[in-house]
PDB file of C-alpha atoms in Angstrom:
ATOM      1  CA  MET Q   1       0.071  -0.293  -0.158  1.00  0.00           C
ATOM      2  CA  SER Q   2       1.225   3.068  -0.664  1.00  0.00           C
ATOM      3  CA  THR Q   3       1.542   6.198   1.870  1.00  0.00           C
ATOM      4  CA  ARG Q   4       1.615   8.878  -0.115  1.00  0.00           C
ATOM      5  CA  PRO Q   5      -1.265  10.973  -2.656  1.00  0.00           C
ATOM      6  CA  ASP Q   6      -1.221   8.418  -5.840  1.00  0.00           C
ATOM      7  CA  LEU Q   7       0.355   9.414  -9.063  1.00  0.00           C
ATOM      8  CA  VAL Q   8      -1.457  10.543 -12.451  1.00  0.00           C
ATOM      9  CA  GLY Q   9      -0.383  11.227 -15.563  1.00  0.00           C
ATOM     10  CA  VAL Q  10      -0.456  15.127 -15.947  1.00  0.00           C
ATOM     11  CA  VAL Q  11      -1.564  14.992 -19.983  1.00  0.00           C
ATOM     12  CA  ALA Q  12      -4.709  12.826 -18.810  1.00  0.00           C
ATOM     13  CA  SER Q  13      -5.226  15.178 -15.171  1.00  0.00           C
ATOM     14  CA  ALA Q  14      -5.400  18.583 -18.378  1.00  0.00           C
ATOM     15  CA  ARG Q  15      -7.160  16.346 -20.413  1.00  0.00           C
ATOM     16  CA  ALA Q  16      -9.835  14.910 -18.179  1.00  0.00           C
ATOM     17  CA  LEU Q  17     -10.045  18.183 -15.965  1.00  0.00           C
ATOM     18  CA  GLY Q  18     -10.276  20.006 -20.086  1.00  0.00           C
ATOM     19  CA  THR Q  19     -13.063  18.248 -21.665  1.00  0.00           C
ATOM     20  CA  LEU Q  20     -15.447  18.433 -18.945  1.00  0.00           C
ATOM     21  CA  SER Q  21     -15.471  21.913 -18.082  1.00  0.00           C
ATOM     22  CA  LEU Q  22     -15.197  21.982 -22.419  1.00  0.00           C
ATOM     23  CA  PHE Q  23     -18.742  19.825 -21.911  1.00  0.00           C
ATOM     24  CA  ALA Q  24     -20.220  21.945 -18.280  1.00  0.00           C
ATOM     25  CA  GLY Q  25     -19.745  25.045 -19.547  1.00  0.00           C
ATOM     26  CA  ALA Q  26     -21.159  24.881 -22.828  1.00  0.00           C
ATOM     27  CA  THR Q  27     -24.554  22.894 -21.119  1.00  0.00           C
ATOM     28  CA  GLY Q  28     -24.372  26.046 -19.113  1.00  0.00           C
ATOM     29  CA  ALA Q  29     -24.536  28.413 -22.143  1.00  0.00           C
ATOM     30  CA  LEU Q  30     -26.662  26.214 -24.618  1.00  0.00           C
ATOM     31  CA  PRO Q  31     -30.343  27.965 -22.668  1.00  0.00           C
ATOM     32  CA  VAL Q  32     -28.611  31.186 -24.432  1.00  0.00           C
ATOM     33  CA  LEU Q  33     -27.295  30.127 -27.253  1.00  0.00           C
ATOM     34  CA  LEU Q  34     -31.330  29.265 -28.586  1.00  0.00           C
ATOM     35  CA  GLY Q  35     -31.928  32.834 -28.040  1.00  0.00           C
ATOM     36  CA  ARG Q  36     -32.655  33.024 -24.332  1.00  0.00           C
ATOM     37  CA  THR Q  37     -31.900  36.205 -24.178  1.00  0.00           C
ATOM     38  CA  GLN Q  38     -33.777  37.989 -22.307  1.00  0.00           C
ATOM     39  CA  GLY Q  39     -33.443  41.419 -24.831  1.00  0.00           C
ATOM     40  CA  MET Q  40     -29.863  41.486 -25.559  1.00  0.00           C
ATOM     41  CA  SER Q  41     -29.595  41.695 -28.610  1.00  0.00           C
ATOM     42  CA  GLY Q  42     -26.248  39.296 -30.672  1.00  0.00           C
ATOM     43  CA  ALA Q  43     -24.116  42.260 -30.674  1.00  0.00           C
ATOM     44  CA  ALA Q  44     -23.639  42.694 -26.200  1.00  0.00           C
ATOM     45  CA  ILE Q  45     -24.564  38.978 -26.240  1.00  0.00           C
ATOM     46  CA  ALA Q  46     -21.416  38.568 -29.260  1.00  0.00           C
ATOM     47  CA  VAL Q  47     -19.185  40.398 -26.939  1.00  0.00           C
ATOM     48  CA  SER Q  48     -19.823  39.101 -23.947  1.00  0.00           C
ATOM     49  CA  ALA Q  49     -19.510  36.060 -24.626  1.00  0.00           C
ATOM     50  CA  VAL Q  50     -16.344  36.825 -26.923  1.00  0.00           C
ATOM     51  CA  LEU Q  51     -15.038  38.160 -23.592  1.00  0.00           C
ATOM     52  CA  ILE Q  52     -16.116  35.223 -21.516  1.00  0.00           C
ATOM     53  CA  PHE Q  53     -15.310  32.796 -22.849  1.00  0.00           C
ATOM     54  CA  GLY Q  54     -11.197  34.940 -24.070  1.00  0.00           C
ATOM     55  CA  PHE Q  55     -10.121  36.127 -20.173  1.00  0.00           C
ATOM     56  CA  PRO Q  56     -10.044  32.096 -18.796  1.00  0.00           C
ATOM     57  CA  PHE Q  57      -8.303  30.854 -22.735  1.00  0.00           C
ATOM     58  CA  ALA Q  58      -5.787  33.328 -22.481  1.00  0.00           C
ATOM     59  CA  TRP Q  59      -5.055  32.865 -18.913  1.00  0.00           C
ATOM     60  CA  CYS Q  60      -4.400  29.350 -19.648  1.00  0.00           C
ATOM     61  CA  ALA Q  61      -2.511  29.864 -22.763  1.00  0.00           C
ATOM     62  CA  GLY Q  62       0.013  31.725 -20.789  1.00  0.00           C
ATOM     63  CA  PRO Q  63       0.214  31.771 -16.922  1.00  0.00           C
ATOM     64  CA  ARG Q  64      -1.157  28.620 -16.453  1.00  0.00           C
ATOM     65  CA  ARG Q  65       1.146  27.335 -19.480  1.00  0.00           C
ATOM     66  CA  ALA Q  66       4.574  29.195 -17.289  1.00  0.00           C
ATOM     67  CA  TRP Q  67       3.046  27.341 -14.120  1.00  0.00           C
ATOM     68  CA  TYR Q  68       3.176  24.025 -16.423  1.00  0.00           C
ATOM     69  CA  ARG Q  69       7.170  25.041 -18.045  1.00  0.00           C
ATOM     70  CA  GLU Q  70       8.286  25.568 -14.057  1.00  0.00           C
ATOM     71  CA  ARG Q  71       7.154  22.084 -12.360  1.00  0.00           C
ATOM     72  CA  LEU Q  72       8.814  20.383 -15.849  1.00  0.00           C
ATOM     73  CA  ASP Q  73      11.754  21.776 -15.080  1.00  0.00           C
ATOM     74  CA  ALA Q  74      11.726  20.831 -11.786  1.00  0.00           C
ATOM     75  CA  ALA Q  75      10.801  17.446 -12.386  1.00  0.00           C
ATOM     76  CA  THR Q  76      12.624  14.939 -10.726  1.00  0.00           C
ATOM     77  CA  PRO Q  77      11.780  10.851 -10.817  1.00  0.00           C
ATOM     78  CA  ILE Q  78       9.057   8.839  -8.701  1.00  0.00           C
ATOM     79  CA  PRO Q  79      10.298   8.577  -4.826  1.00  0.00           C
ATOM     80  CA  PRO Q  80       9.635   5.604  -3.424  1.00  0.00           C
ATOM     81  CA  GLY Q  81       7.262   5.385  -2.112  1.00  0.00           C
ATOM     82  CA  TYR Q  82       4.368   6.751  -4.707  1.00  0.00           C
ATOM     83  CA  ALA Q  83       2.448   4.572  -6.415  1.00  0.00           C
ATOM     84  CA  VAL Q  84       1.097   5.295 -11.150  1.00  0.00           C
ATOM     85  CA  VAL Q  85      -2.536   5.108 -11.529  1.00  0.00           C
ATOM     86  CA  SER Q  86      -2.890   2.843 -14.039  1.00  0.00           C
ATOM     87  CA  GLN Q  87      -3.693   4.358 -17.437  1.00  0.00           C
ATOM     88  CA  SER Q  88      -6.558   3.277 -17.986  1.00  0.00           C
ATOM     89  CA  ASP Q  89      -8.082   4.684 -14.638  1.00  0.00           C
ATOM     90  CA  GLU Q  90      -6.899   7.867 -14.928  1.00  0.00           C
ATOM     91  CA  PHE Q  91      -9.847  10.035 -15.984  1.00  0.00           C
ATOM     92  CA  ARG Q  92     -11.512   8.598 -13.237  1.00  0.00           C
ATOM     93  CA  ARG Q  93      -9.960   9.110 -11.202  1.00  0.00           C
ATOM     94  CA  VAL Q  94      -9.386  12.546 -11.606  1.00  0.00           C
ATOM     95  CA  THR Q  95     -13.099  13.143 -12.762  1.00  0.00           C
ATOM     96  CA  HIS Q  96     -15.127  11.455  -9.739  1.00  0.00           C
ATOM     97  CA  PRO Q  97     -14.054  13.738  -7.503  1.00  0.00           C
ATOM     98  CA  LEU Q  98     -15.692  16.825  -8.958  1.00  0.00           C
ATOM     99  CA  THR Q  99     -19.032  15.635  -9.453  1.00  0.00           C
ATOM    100  CA  LYS Q 100     -20.364  16.984  -6.752  1.00  0.00           C
ATOM    101  CA  GLY Q 101     -18.820  20.111  -7.289  1.00  0.00           C
ATOM    102  CA  LEU Q 102     -19.446  20.625 -11.400  1.00  0.00           C
ATOM    103  CA  VAL Q 103     -23.267  19.844 -10.291  1.00  0.00           C
ATOM    104  CA  ALA Q 104     -23.636  22.568  -8.681  1.00  0.00           C
ATOM    105  CA  VAL Q 105     -21.838  24.415 -11.166  1.00  0.00           C
ATOM    106  CA  LEU Q 106     -23.753  23.320 -13.843  1.00  0.00           C
ATOM    107  CA  VAL Q 107     -26.954  24.490 -11.541  1.00  0.00           C
ATOM    108  CA  VAL Q 108     -25.504  27.828 -11.153  1.00  0.00           C
ATOM    109  CA  GLU Q 109     -25.122  28.151 -15.110  1.00  0.00           C
ATOM    110  CA  LEU Q 110     -28.399  27.636 -16.099  1.00  0.00           C
ATOM    111  CA  LEU Q 111     -29.413  30.374 -13.680  1.00  0.00           C
ATOM    112  CA  VAL Q 112     -27.949  32.588 -15.076  1.00  0.00           C
ATOM    113  CA  ALA Q 113     -28.168  31.894 -18.027  1.00  0.00           C
ATOM    114  CA  PHE Q 114     -32.123  31.612 -17.877  1.00  0.00           C
ATOM    115  CA  THR Q 115     -32.428  34.658 -15.774  1.00  0.00           C
ATOM    116  CA  THR Q 116     -30.265  37.159 -17.207  1.00  0.00           C
ATOM    117  CA  GLY Q 117     -29.786  35.469 -20.595  1.00  0.00           C
ATOM    118  CA  VAL Q 118     -25.379  36.076 -20.100  1.00  0.00           C
ATOM    119  CA  PRO Q 119     -24.110  32.512 -21.377  1.00  0.00           C
ATOM    120  CA  ILE Q 120     -21.637  32.502 -18.434  1.00  0.00           C
ATOM    121  CA  GLY Q 121     -20.973  28.933 -18.937  1.00  0.00           C
ATOM    122  CA  LEU Q 122     -18.789  29.553 -21.900  1.00  0.00           C
ATOM    123  CA  ALA Q 123     -15.589  30.950 -19.007  1.00  0.00           C
ATOM    124  CA  LEU Q 124     -15.626  26.916 -18.051  1.00  0.00           C
ATOM    125  CA  CYS Q 125     -15.317  26.293 -22.105  1.00  0.00           C
ATOM    126  CA  GLY Q 126     -12.623  28.630 -21.738  1.00  0.00           C
ATOM    127  CA  PHE Q 127     -10.389  27.075 -19.047  1.00  0.00           C
ATOM    128  CA  GLY Q 128     -11.764  24.153 -20.265  1.00  0.00           C
ATOM    129  CA  ALA Q 129     -10.552  24.089 -24.451  1.00  0.00           C
ATOM    130  CA  GLY Q 130      -7.202  25.977 -22.311  1.00  0.00           C
ATOM    131  CA  LEU Q 131      -6.769  22.966 -20.354  1.00  0.00           C
ATOM    132  CA  LEU Q 132      -6.748  20.978 -23.753  1.00  0.00           C
ATOM    133  CA  SER Q 133      -4.686  22.795 -25.545  1.00  0.00           C
ATOM    134  CA  GLN Q 134      -2.562  22.386 -22.307  1.00  0.00           C
ATOM    135  CA  ALA Q 135      -2.761  19.569 -22.737  1.00  0.00           C
ATOM    136  CA  HIS Q 136      -1.796  18.909 -26.044  1.00  0.00           C
ATOM    137  CA  TRP Q 137       1.357  21.165 -25.248  1.00  0.00           C
ATOM    138  CA  LEU Q 138       2.280  18.538 -22.349  1.00  0.00           C
ATOM    139  CA  ALA Q 139       2.320  15.877 -24.666  1.00  0.00           C
ATOM    140  CA  ARG Q 140       4.629  17.162 -26.886  1.00  0.00           C
ATOM    141  CA  GLN Q 141       7.068  17.784 -24.501  1.00  0.00           C
ATOM    142  CA  GLU Q 142       6.318  14.213 -23.841  1.00  0.00           C
ATOM    143  CA  ARG Q 143       7.087  12.872 -26.800  1.00  0.00           C
ATOM    144  CA  THR Q 144      10.205  15.307 -26.852  1.00  0.00           C
ATOM    145  CA  HIS Q 145      11.673  14.869 -23.310  1.00  0.00           C
ATOM    146  CA  THR Q 146      10.737  10.663 -24.108  1.00  0.00           C
ATOM    147  CA  VAL Q 147       9.103  10.266 -20.885  1.00  0.00           C
ATOM    148  CA  ARG Q 148       5.642  10.764 -18.819  1.00  0.00           C
ATOM    149  CA  VAL Q 149       5.286  13.203 -16.603  1.00  0.00           C
ATOM    150  CA  VAL Q 150       3.072  12.067 -13.104  1.00  0.00           C
ATOM    151  CA  CYS Q 151       1.568  14.307 -10.058  1.00  0.00           C
ATOM    152  CA  PRO Q 152      -0.639  13.991  -6.584  1.00  0.00           C
ATOM    153  CA  VAL Q 153      -3.613  13.716  -7.401  1.00  0.00           C
ATOM    154  CA  ALA Q 154      -5.727  15.389  -4.367  1.00  0.00           C
ATOM    155  CA  PRO Q 155      -8.850  13.369  -3.147  1.00  0.00           C
ATOM    156  CA  GLY Q 156     -11.394  16.176  -3.486  1.00  0.00           C
ATOM    157  CA  ARG Q 157     -12.212  17.472  -0.231  1.00  0.00           C
ATOM    158  CA  VAL Q 158      -8.847  17.972   1.334  1.00  0.00           C
ATOM    159  CA  ALA Q 159      -8.772  18.687   5.361  1.00  0.00           C
ATOM    160  CA  ALA Q 160      -6.647  21.274   7.185  1.00  0.00           C
ATOM    161  CA  ASP Q 161      -5.055  18.443   9.200  1.00  0.00           C
ATOM    162  CA  ASP Q 162      -4.355  16.181   5.809  1.00  0.00           C
ATOM    163  CA  PRO Q 163      -1.174  14.649   6.204  1.00  0.00           C
ATOM    164  CA  HIS Q 164      -0.501  15.153   2.440  1.00  0.00           C
ATOM    165  CA  LEU Q 165      -1.812  18.920   2.605  1.00  0.00           C
ATOM    166  CA  SER Q 166       2.069  20.437   1.309  1.00  0.00           C
ATOM    167  CA  VAL Q 167       1.753  18.143  -1.593  1.00  0.00           C
ATOM    168  CA  TYR Q 168      -0.899  18.469  -3.250  1.00  0.00           C
ATOM    169  CA  ARG Q 169      -0.898  22.477  -3.143  1.00  0.00           C
ATOM    170  CA  ALA Q 170       3.142  22.491  -4.217  1.00  0.00           C
ATOM    171  CA  VAL Q 171       1.196  20.211  -7.189  1.00  0.00           C
ATOM    172  CA  PRO Q 172       5.124  18.748  -8.300  1.00  0.00           C
ATOM    173  CA  PHE Q 173       5.870  16.765 -11.166  1.00  0.00           C
ATOM    174  CA  PHE Q 174       7.983  13.295 -11.528  1.00  0.00           C
ATOM    175  CA  THR Q 175       9.184  11.699 -14.825  1.00  0.00           C
ATOM    176  CA  ASP Q 176       8.349   8.140 -15.312  1.00  0.00           C
ATOM    177  CA  ALA Q 177      10.458   7.247 -18.318  1.00  0.00           C
ATOM    178  CA  GLY Q 178       9.409   3.240 -18.231  1.00  0.00           C
ATOM    179  CA  THR Q 179       5.856   4.169 -18.488  1.00  0.00           C
ATOM    180  CA  ARG Q 180       5.900   3.924 -21.989  1.00  0.00           C
ATOM    181  CA  PRO Q 181       8.208   3.828 -25.012  1.00  0.00           C
ATOM    182  CA  PRO Q 182       9.416   6.752 -26.068  1.00  0.00           C
ATOM    183  CA  THR Q 183       7.501   7.570 -29.532  1.00  0.00           C
ATOM    184  CA  GLN Q 184       8.356   9.757 -32.518  1.00  0.00           C
ATOM    185  CA  ALA Q 185       7.166  13.123 -32.592  1.00  0.00           C
TER     186      ALA Q 185
END
């Protein structure tokens, strides 16, 4: 049994979170996209949609990319005591703890869209699209360096007295060169 948090692939984690965010955000914006605009003009909706989607996407492409780069540069081999989650189980391990929170966010998005006509779900869409863009970039980095990069997977809610709290906050990246053969870029 592992005495430390389990590890999941960084690419798989970004893909899972990006996909979930993209679909939840699109669902939250659906009422507006289907015409429930509460009297807002088409131009106002278009401008707000571009801004609501654009800022989270740009954040993922800019500051978030630097965050990933910093951790990739500091990545070390997996220390003893960590267990790596199988690639077939990564999506479930990453997304399962987020289910309740995601349903609550979806309800709020739909409520805002129905009452104001603002497609607020596009913010989550922008974040999701940005994460998928990061996952693509991270996969390219893995292929270039012929390693698999993994990080700790945190539970949905972390208690203040959790012995692994500092690891969850630091989000260290580890390399596991032996988990998959090198691929051609």
